[in-house]
PDB file of C-alpha atoms in Angstrom:
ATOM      1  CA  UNK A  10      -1.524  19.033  10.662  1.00 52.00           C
ATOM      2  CA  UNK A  11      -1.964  18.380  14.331  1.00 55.00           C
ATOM      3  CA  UNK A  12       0.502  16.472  15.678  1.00 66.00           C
ATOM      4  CA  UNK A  13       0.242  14.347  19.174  1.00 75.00           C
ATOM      5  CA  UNK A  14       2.005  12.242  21.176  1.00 77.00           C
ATOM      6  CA  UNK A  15       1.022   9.549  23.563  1.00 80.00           C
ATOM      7  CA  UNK A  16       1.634   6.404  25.719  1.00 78.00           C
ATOM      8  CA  UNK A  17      -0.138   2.884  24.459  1.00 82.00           C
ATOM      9  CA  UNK A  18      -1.828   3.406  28.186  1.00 82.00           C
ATOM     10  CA  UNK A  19      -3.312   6.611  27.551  1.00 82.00           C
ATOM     11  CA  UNK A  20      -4.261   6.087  23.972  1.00 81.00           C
ATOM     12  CA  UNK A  21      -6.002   3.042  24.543  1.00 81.00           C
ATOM     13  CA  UNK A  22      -7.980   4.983  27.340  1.00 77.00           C
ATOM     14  CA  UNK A  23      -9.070   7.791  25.354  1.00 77.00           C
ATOM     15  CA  UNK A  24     -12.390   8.165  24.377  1.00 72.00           C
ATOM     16  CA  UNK A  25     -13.518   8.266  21.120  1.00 71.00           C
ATOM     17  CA  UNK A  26     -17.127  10.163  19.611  1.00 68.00           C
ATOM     18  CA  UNK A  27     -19.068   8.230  17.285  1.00 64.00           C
ATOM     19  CA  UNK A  28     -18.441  10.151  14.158  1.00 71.00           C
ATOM     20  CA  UNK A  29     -14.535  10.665  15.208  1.00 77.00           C
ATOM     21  CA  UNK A  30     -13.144  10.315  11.427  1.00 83.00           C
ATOM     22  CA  UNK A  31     -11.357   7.423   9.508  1.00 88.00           C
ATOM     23  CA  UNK A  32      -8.423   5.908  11.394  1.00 92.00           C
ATOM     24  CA  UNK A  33      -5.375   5.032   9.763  1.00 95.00           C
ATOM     25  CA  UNK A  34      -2.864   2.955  11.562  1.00 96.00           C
ATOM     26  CA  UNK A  35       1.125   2.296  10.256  1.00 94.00           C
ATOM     27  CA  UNK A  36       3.058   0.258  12.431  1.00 93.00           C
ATOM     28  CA  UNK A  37       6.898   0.720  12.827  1.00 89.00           C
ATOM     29  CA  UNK A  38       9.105  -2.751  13.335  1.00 86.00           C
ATOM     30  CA  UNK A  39      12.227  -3.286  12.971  1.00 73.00           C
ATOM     31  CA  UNK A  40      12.998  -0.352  10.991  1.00 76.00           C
ATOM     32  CA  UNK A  41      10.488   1.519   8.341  1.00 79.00           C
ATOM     33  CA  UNK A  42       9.857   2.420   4.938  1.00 81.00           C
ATOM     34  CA  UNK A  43       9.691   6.163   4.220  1.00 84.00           C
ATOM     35  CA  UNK A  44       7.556   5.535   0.983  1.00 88.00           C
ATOM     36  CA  UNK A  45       4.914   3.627   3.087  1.00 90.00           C
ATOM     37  CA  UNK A  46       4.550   6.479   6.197  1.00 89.00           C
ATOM     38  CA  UNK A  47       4.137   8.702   2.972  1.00 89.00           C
ATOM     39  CA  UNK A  48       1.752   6.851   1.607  1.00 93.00           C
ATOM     40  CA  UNK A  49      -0.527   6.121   4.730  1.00 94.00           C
ATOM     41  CA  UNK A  50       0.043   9.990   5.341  1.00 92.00           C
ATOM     42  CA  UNK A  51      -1.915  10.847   2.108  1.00 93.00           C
ATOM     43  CA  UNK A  52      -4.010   8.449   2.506  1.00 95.00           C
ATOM     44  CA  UNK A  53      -5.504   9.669   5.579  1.00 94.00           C
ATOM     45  CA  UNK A  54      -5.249  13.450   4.285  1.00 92.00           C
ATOM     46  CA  UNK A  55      -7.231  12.461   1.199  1.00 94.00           C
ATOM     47  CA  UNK A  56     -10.351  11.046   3.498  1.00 93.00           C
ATOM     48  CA  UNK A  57      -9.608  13.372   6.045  1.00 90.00           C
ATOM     49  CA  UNK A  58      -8.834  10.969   8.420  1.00 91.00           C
ATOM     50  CA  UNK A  59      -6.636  10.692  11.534  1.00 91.00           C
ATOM     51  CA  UNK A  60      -2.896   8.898  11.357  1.00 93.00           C
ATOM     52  CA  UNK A  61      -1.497   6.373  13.990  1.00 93.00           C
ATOM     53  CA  UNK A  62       1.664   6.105  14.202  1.00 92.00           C
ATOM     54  CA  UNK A  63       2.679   3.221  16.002  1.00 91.00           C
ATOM     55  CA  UNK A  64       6.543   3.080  17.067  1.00 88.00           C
ATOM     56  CA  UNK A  65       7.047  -0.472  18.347  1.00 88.00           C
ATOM     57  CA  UNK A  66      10.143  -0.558  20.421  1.00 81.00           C
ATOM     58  CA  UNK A  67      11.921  -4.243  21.292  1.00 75.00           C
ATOM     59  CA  UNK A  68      14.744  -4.747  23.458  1.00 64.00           C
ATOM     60  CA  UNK A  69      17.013  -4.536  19.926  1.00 57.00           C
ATOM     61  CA  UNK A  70      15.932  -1.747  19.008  1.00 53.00           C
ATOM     62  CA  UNK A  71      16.050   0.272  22.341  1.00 50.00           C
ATOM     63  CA  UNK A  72      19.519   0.382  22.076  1.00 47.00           C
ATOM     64  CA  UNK A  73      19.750   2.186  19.086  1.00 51.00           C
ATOM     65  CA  UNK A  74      18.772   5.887  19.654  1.00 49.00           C
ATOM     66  CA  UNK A  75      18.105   6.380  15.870  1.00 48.00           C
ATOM     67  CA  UNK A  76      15.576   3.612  15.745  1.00 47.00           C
ATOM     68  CA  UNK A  77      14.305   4.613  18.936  1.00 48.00           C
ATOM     69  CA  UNK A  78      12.942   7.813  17.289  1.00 66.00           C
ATOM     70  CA  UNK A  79      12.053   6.988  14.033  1.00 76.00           C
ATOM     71  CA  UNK A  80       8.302   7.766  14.661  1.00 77.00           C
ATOM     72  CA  UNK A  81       8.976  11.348  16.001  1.00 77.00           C
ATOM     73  CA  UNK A  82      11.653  11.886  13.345  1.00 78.00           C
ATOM     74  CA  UNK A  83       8.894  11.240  10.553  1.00 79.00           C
ATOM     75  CA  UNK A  84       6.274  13.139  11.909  1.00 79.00           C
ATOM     76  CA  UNK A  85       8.714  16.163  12.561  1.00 76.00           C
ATOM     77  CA  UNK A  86      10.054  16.041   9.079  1.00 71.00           C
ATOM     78  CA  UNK A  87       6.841  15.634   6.868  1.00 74.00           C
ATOM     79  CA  UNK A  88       4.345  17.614   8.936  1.00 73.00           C
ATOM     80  CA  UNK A  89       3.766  20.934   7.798  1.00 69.00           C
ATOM     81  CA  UNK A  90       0.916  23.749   7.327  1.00 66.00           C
ATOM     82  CA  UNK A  91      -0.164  22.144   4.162  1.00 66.00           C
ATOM     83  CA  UNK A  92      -1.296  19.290   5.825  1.00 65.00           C
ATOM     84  CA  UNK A  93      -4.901  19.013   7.134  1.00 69.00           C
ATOM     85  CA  UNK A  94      -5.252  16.056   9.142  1.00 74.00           C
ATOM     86  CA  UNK A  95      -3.966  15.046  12.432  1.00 85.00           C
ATOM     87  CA  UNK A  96      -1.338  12.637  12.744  1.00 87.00           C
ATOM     88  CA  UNK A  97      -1.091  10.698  16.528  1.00 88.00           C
ATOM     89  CA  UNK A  98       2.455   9.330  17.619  1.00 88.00           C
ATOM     90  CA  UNK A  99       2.741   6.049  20.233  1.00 89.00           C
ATOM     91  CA  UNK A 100       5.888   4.562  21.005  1.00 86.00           C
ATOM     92  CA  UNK A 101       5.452   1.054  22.896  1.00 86.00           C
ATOM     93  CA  UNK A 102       8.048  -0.977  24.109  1.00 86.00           C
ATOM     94  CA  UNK A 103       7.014  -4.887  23.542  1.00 88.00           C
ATOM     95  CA  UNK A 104       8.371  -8.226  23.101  1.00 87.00           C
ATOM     96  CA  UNK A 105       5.481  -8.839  20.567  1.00 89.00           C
ATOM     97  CA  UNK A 106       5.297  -6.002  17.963  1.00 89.00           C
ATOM     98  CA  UNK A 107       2.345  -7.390  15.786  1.00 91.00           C
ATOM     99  CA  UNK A 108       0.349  -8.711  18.209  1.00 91.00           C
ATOM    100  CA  UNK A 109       0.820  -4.847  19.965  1.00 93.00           C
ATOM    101  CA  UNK A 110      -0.595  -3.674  16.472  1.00 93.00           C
ATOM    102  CA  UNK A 111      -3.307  -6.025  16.516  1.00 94.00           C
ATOM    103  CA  UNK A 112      -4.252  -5.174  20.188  1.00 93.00           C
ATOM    104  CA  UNK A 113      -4.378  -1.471  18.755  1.00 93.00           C
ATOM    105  CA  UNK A 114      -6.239  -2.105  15.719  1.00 93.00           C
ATOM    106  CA  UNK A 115      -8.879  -3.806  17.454  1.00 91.00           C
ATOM    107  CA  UNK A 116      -9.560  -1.521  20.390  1.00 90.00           C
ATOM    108  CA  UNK A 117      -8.978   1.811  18.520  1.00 87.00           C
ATOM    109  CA  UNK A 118     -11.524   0.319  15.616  1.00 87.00           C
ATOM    110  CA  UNK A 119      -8.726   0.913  13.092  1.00 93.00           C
ATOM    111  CA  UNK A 120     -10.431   1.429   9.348  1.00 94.00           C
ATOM    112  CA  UNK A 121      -7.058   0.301   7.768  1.00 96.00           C
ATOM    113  CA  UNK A 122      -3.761  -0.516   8.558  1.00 96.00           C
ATOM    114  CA  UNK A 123      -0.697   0.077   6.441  1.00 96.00           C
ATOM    115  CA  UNK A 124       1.859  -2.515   6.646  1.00 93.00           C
ATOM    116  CA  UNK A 125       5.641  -2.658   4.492  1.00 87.00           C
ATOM    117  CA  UNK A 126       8.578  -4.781   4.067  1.00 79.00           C
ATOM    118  CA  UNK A 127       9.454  -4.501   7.843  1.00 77.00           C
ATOM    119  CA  UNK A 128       6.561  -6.843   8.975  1.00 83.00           C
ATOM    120  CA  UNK A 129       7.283  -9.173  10.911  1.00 77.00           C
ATOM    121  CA  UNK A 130       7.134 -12.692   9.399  1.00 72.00           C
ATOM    122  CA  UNK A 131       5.376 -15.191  10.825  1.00 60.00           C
ATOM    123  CA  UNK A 132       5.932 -19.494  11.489  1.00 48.00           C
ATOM    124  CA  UNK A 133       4.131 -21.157   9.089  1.00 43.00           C
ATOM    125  CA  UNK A 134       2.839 -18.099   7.215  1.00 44.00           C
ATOM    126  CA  UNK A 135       2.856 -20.081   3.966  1.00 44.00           C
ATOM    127  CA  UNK A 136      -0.203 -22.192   5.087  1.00 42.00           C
ATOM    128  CA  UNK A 137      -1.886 -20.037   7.578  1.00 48.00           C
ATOM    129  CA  UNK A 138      -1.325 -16.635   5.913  1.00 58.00           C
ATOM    130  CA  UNK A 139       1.006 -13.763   6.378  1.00 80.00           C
ATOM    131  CA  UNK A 140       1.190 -10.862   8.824  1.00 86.00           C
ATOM    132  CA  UNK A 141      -1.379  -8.846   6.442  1.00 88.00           C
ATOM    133  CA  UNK A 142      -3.555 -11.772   6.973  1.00 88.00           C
ATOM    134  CA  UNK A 143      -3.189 -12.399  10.587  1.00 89.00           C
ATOM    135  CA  UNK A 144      -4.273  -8.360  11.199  1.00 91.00           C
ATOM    136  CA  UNK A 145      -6.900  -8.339   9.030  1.00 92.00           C
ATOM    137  CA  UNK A 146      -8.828 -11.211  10.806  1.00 90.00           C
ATOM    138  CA  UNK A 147      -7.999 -10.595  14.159  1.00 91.00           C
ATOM    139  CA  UNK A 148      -8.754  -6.958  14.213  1.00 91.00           C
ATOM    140  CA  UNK A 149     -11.253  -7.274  11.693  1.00 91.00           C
ATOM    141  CA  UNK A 150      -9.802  -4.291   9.439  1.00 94.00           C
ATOM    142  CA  UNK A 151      -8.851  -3.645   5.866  1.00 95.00           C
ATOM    143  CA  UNK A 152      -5.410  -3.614   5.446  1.00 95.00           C
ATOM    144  CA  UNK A 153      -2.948  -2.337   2.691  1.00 95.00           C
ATOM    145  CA  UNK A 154       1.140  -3.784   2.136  1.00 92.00           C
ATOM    146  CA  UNK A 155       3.449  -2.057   0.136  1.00 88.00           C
ATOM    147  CA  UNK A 156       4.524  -5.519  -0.940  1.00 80.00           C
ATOM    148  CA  UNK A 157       7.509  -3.872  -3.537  1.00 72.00           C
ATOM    149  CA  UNK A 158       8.596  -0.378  -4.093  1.00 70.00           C
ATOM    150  CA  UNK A 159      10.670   1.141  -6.361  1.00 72.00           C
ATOM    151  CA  UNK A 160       9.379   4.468  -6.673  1.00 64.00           C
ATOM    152  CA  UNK A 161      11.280   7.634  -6.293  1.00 71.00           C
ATOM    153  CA  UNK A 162       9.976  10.209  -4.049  1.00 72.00           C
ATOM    154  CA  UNK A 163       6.459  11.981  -4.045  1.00 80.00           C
ATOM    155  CA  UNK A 164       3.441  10.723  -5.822  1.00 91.00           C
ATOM    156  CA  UNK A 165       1.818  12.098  -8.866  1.00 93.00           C
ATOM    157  CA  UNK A 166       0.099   9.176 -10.314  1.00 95.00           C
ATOM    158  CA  UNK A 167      -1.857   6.135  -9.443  1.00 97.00           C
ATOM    159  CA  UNK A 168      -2.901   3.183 -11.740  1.00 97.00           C
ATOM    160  CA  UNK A 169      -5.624   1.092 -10.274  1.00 97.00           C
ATOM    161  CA  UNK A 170      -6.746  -1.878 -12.087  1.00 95.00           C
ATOM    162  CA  UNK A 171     -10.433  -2.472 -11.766  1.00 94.00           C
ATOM    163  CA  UNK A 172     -11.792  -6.354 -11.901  1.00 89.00           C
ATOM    164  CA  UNK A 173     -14.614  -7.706 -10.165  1.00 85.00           C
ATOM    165  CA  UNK A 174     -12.742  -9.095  -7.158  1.00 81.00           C
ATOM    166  CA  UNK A 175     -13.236  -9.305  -3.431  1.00 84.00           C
ATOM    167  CA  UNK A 176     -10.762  -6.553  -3.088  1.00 89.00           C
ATOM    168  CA  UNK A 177     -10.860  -4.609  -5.855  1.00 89.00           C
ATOM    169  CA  UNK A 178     -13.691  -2.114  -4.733  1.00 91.00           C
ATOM    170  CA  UNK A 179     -11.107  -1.420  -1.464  1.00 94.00           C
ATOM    171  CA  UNK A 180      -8.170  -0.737  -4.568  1.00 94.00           C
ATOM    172  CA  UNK A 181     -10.529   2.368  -6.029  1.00 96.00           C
ATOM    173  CA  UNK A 182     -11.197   3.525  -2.413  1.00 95.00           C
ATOM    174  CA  UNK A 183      -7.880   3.695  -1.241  1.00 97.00           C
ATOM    175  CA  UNK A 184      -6.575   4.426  -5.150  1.00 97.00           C
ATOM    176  CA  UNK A 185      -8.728   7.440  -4.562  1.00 97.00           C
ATOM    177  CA  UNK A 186      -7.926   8.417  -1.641  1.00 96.00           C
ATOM    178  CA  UNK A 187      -4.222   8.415  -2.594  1.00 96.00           C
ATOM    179  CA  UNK A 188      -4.360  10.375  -5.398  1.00 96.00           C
ATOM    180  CA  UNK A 189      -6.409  13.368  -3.324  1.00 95.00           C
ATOM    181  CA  UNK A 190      -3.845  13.284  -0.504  1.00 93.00           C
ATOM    182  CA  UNK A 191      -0.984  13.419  -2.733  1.00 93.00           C
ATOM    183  CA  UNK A 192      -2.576  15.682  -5.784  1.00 94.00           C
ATOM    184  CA  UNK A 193      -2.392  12.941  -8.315  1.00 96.00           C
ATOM    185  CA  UNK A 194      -4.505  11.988 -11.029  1.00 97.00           C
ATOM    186  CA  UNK A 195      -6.143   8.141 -10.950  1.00 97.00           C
ATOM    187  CA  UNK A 196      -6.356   6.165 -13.876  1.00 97.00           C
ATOM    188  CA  UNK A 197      -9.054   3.269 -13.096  1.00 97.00           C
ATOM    189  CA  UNK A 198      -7.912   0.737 -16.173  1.00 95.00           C
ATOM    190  CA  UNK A 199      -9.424  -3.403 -17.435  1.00 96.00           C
ATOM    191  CA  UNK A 200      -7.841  -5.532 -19.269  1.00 95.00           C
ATOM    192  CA  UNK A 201     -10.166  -7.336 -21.603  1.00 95.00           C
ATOM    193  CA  UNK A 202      -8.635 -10.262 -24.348  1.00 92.00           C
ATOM    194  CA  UNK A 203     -11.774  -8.767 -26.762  1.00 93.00           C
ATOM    195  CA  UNK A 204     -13.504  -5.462 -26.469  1.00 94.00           C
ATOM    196  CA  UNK A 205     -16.342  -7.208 -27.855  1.00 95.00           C
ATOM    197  CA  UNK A 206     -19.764  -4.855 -27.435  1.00 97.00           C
ATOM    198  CA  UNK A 207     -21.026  -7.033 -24.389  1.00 97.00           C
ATOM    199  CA  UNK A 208     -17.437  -6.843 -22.776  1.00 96.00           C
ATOM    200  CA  UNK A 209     -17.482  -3.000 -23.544  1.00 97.00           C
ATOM    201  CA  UNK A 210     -21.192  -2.198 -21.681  1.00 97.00           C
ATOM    202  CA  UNK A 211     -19.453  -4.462 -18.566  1.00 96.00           C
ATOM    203  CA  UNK A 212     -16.649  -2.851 -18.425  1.00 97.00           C
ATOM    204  CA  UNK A 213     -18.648   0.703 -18.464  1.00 97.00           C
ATOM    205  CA  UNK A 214     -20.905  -0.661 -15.405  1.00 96.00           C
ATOM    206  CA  UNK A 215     -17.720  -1.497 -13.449  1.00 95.00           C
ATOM    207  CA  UNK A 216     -16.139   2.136 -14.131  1.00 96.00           C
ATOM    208  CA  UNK A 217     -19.624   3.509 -13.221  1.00 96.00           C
ATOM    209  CA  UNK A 218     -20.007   1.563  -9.493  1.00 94.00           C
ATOM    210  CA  UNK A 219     -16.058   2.179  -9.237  1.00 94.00           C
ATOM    211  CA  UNK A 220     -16.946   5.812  -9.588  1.00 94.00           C
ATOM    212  CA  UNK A 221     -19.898   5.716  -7.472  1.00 93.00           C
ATOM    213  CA  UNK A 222     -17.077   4.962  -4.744  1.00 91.00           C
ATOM    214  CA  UNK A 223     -15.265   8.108  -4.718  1.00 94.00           C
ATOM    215  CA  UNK A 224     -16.483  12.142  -4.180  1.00 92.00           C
ATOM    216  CA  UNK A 225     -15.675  14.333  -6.823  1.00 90.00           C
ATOM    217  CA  UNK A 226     -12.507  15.522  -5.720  1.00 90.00           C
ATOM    218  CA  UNK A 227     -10.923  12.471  -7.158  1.00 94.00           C
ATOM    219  CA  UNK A 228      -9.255  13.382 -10.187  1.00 94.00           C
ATOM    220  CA  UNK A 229     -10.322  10.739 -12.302  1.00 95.00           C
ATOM    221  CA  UNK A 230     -10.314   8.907 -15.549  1.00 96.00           C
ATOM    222  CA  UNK A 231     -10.268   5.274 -17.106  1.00 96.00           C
ATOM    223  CA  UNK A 232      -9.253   3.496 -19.797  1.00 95.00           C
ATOM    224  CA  UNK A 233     -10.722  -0.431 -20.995  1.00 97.00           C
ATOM    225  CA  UNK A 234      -7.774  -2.004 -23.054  1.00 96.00           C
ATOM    226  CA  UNK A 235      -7.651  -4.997 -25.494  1.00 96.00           C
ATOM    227  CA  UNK A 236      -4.773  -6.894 -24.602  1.00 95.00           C
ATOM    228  CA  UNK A 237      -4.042 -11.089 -24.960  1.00 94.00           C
ATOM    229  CA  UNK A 238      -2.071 -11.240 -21.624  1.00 93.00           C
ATOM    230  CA  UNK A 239      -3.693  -9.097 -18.660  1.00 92.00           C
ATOM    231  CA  UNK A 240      -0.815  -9.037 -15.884  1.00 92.00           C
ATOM    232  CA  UNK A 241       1.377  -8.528 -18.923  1.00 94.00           C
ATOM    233  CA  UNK A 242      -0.781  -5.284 -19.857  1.00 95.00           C
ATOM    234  CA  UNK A 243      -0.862  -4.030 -16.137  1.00 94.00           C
ATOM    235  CA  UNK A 244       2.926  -4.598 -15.882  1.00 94.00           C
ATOM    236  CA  UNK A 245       3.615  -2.559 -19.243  1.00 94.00           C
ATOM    237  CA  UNK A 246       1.102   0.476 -17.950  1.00 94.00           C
ATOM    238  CA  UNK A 247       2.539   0.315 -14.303  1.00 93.00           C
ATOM    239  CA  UNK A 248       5.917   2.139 -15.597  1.00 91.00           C
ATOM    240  CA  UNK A 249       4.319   5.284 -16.330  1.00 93.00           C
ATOM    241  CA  UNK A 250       2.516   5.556 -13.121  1.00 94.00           C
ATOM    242  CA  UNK A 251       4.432   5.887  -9.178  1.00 94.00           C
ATOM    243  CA  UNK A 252       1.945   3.746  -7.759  1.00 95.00           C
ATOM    244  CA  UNK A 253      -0.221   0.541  -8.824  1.00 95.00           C
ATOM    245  CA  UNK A 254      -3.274  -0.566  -6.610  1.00 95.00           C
ATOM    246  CA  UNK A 255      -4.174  -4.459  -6.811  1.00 93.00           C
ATOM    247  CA  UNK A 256      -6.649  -6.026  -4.690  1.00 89.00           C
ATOM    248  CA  UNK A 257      -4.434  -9.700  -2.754  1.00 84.00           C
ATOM    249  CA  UNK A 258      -6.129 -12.548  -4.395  1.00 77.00           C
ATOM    250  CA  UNK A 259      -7.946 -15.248  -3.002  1.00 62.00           C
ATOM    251  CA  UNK A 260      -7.177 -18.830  -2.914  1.00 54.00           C
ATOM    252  CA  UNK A 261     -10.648 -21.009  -3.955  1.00 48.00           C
ATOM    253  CA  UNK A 262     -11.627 -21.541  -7.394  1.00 41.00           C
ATOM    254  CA  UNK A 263     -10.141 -21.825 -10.671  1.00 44.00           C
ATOM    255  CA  UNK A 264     -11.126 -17.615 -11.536  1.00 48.00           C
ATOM    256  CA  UNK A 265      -9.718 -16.811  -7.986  1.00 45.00           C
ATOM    257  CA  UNK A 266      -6.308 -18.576  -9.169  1.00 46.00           C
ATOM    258  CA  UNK A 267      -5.928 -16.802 -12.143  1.00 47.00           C
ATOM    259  CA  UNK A 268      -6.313 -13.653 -10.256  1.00 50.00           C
ATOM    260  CA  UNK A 269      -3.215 -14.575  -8.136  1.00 53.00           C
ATOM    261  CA  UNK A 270      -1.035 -15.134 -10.978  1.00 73.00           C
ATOM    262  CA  UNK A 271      -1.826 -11.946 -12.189  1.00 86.00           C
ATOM    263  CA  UNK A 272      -1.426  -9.830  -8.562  1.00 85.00           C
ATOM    264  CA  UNK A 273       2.019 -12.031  -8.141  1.00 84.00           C
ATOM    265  CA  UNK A 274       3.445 -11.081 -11.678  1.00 88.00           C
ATOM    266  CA  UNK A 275       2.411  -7.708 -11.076  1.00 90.00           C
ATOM    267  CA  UNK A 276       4.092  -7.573  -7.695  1.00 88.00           C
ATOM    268  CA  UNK A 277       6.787  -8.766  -9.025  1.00 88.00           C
ATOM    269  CA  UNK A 278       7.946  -7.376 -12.316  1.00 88.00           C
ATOM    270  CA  UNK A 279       6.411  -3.617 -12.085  1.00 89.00           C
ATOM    271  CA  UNK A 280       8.369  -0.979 -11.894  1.00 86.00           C
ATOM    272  CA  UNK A 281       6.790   1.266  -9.969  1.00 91.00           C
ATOM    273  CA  UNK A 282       5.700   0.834  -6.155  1.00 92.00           C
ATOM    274  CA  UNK A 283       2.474  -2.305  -5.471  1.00 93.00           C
ATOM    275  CA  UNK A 284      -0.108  -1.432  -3.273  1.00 94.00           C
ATOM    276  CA  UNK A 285      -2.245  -4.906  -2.231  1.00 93.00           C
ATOM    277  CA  UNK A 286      -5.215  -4.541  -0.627  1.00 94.00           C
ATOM    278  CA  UNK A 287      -7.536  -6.647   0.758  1.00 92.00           C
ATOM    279  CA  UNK A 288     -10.997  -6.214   2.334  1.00 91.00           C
ATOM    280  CA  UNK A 289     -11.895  -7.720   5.841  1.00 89.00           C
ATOM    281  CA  UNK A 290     -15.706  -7.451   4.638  1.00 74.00           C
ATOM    282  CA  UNK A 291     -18.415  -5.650   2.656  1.00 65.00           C
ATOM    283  CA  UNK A 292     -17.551  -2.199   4.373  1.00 70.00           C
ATOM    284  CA  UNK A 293     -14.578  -0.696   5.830  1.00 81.00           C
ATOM    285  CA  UNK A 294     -12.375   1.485   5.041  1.00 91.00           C
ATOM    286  CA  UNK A 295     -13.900   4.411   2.720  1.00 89.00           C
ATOM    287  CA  UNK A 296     -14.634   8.317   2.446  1.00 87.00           C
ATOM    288  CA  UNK A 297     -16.422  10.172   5.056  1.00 68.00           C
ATOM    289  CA  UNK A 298     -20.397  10.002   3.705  1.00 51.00           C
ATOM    290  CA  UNK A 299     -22.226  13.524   4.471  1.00 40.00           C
TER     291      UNK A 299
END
C-alpha cells in the first residue's frame, strides 16, 4: 500500500481524474479507535479504494506528542506489502474538528466516511441529529459509526442483517466490502415471525437484489430464520460473528419505529462490534462497476 502524506492546503488543491477510485475518509478527534482505522482500512482495500486519514489536531491535543502522531503511527504500523490500496495521511490543526471533516468530505467528494466513539458531540444533537447526521447532510456522503465495539482484534466474520430499509442496501455494500478487505466470509441473514411460502419467495428476492450488489469475490451466503422476536434473533447470531452491519433507522412512521428499536437493542446488547450505516441517497458509496 502506498502511503502519502500531505497538508489540508495541498490536498484540497490536488486534482482529482474522473474515474479516481472510491474515497474513504476516517477522521481522528480527540483520540481514535484502532478497531475503526482497521475497519475503514479494509473497507477501502475490499473496493479498491483510496484511504483518508484525517489527523485533526486542537490546541489540547498539540501538546501531547503521542496524540500528535496518532495518524502516522497507524499508517506506519498496519501498512504493509499485503496491502493494495493507497492510504493518504493529513494532519490539520483546527479549532473546529468536524466541521474540518465536513469541509473535506465535501470538496474531496468523499464516498463514505467512517466515524467512532471519538466524535465529537454536538448541542442539541438529540433533536437535530448527531455528528453522523450532521456529515452526512452537509457533505452529502454515506457514512458508517462504529457505534459499540467489543471485538478482539482482526476480522473473520461479518453478519449483515438484510430488511427492506433505507439503509440496508448501504449494510450489504459495505458488509461486502468488509469481508473482501479483511478475508471474511458474509452471512446476509432475515428474521421472519413465519416462514410462511409468501414470506419465503420475499425473502429469496431480497437475498437475490442484495446479491446483485456485490462482485463475486464476496464470499457469501445467507440464511432466512423463523424467530418471534427479531432484534432478539440478531442479538443471539451477532456472538458468533466479529462484526454486525445494521442500517441507522429512520424516525417517520410506525414500520420506521420498529426498525429503531431493533438497531438500538442491537447496538446495545451484541457482543460483537455494530456497524450503522446510513445512506445520504439512492447511490453512493459502492464497488467500482467495469
Amino acid at each position: 500500500m502506498a502511503h502519502a502524506e500531505t497538508s489540508l492546503k495541498e490536498f484540497l488543491e490536488r486534482s482529482e481524474t474522473p474515474d479516481a477510485p472510491p474515497r474513504i475518509l476516517y477522521p481522528i478527534f480527540s483520540s481514535h479507535d484502532s478497531f475503526t482505522f482497521e475497519t475503514a482500512l479494509n473497507i477501502a482495500e475490499g473496493v479498491g479504494g483510496k484511504l483518508i486519514v484525517l489527523d485533526l489536531l486542537t490546541d489540547d491535543s498539540l501538546q501531547s506528542a503521542e496524540i500528535t502522531h496518532v495518524g502516522r503511527k497507524l499508517l506506519q504500523a498496519n501498512l504493509d506489502e499485503n496491502h493494495t490500496a493507497d492510504a493518504h495521511l493529513i494532519v490539520e490543526e483546527t479549532s473546529s474538528p468536524l466541521k474540518t471533516a465536513i469541509k473535506v468530505a465535501q470538496q474531496r467528494d468523499i464516498q463514505l466516511v467512517v466515524l467512532d466513539e471519538h466524535t465529537p458531540d454536538l448541542f442539541g444533537e438529540g433533536l437535530r441529529g448527531d455528528a453522523a447526521d450532521r456529515m452526512r447532510k452537509k457533505a452529502s456522503c454515506d457514512v458508517l459509526s462504529v457505534t459499540y465495539s467489543r471485538a478482539g482484534p482482526g476480522i473473520a466474520s461479518v453478519l449483515v442483517p438484510v430488511a427492506e430499509g433505507k439503509h440496508s442496501g448501504l449494510g450489504v455494500i459495505v458488509g461486502g466490502a468488509l469481508g473482501v478487505g479483511a478475508d471474511a466470509p458474509v452471512d446476509l441473514f432475515h428474521v421472519s415471525e413465519e416462514k410462511t411460502d409468501a414470506e419465503v419467495s420475499r425473502v429469496s428476492d431480497l437475498f437475490e437484489r442484495a446479491r446483485d450488489r456485490l462482485p463475486e469475490s464476496v464470499e457469501l451466503d445467507t440464511w432466512h430464520l423463523e424467530a418471534p422476536d427479531v432484534a432478539e434473533a440478531i442479538i443471539n447470531e451477532s456472538a458468533h460473528y466479529d462484526v454486525t452491519l445494521i442500517g441507522k433507522p429512520s424516525q417517520s412512521g410506525l414500520r420506521e419505529f420498529v426498525t429503531g428499536s431493533i438497531t438500538a437493542a442491537v447496538t446495545k446488547e451484541s457482543e460483537n462490534a455494530v456497524l450503522t450505516v446510513q445512506r445520504n441517497g439512492d447511490s453512493g458509496f459502492s464497488f467500482e462497476q467495469g
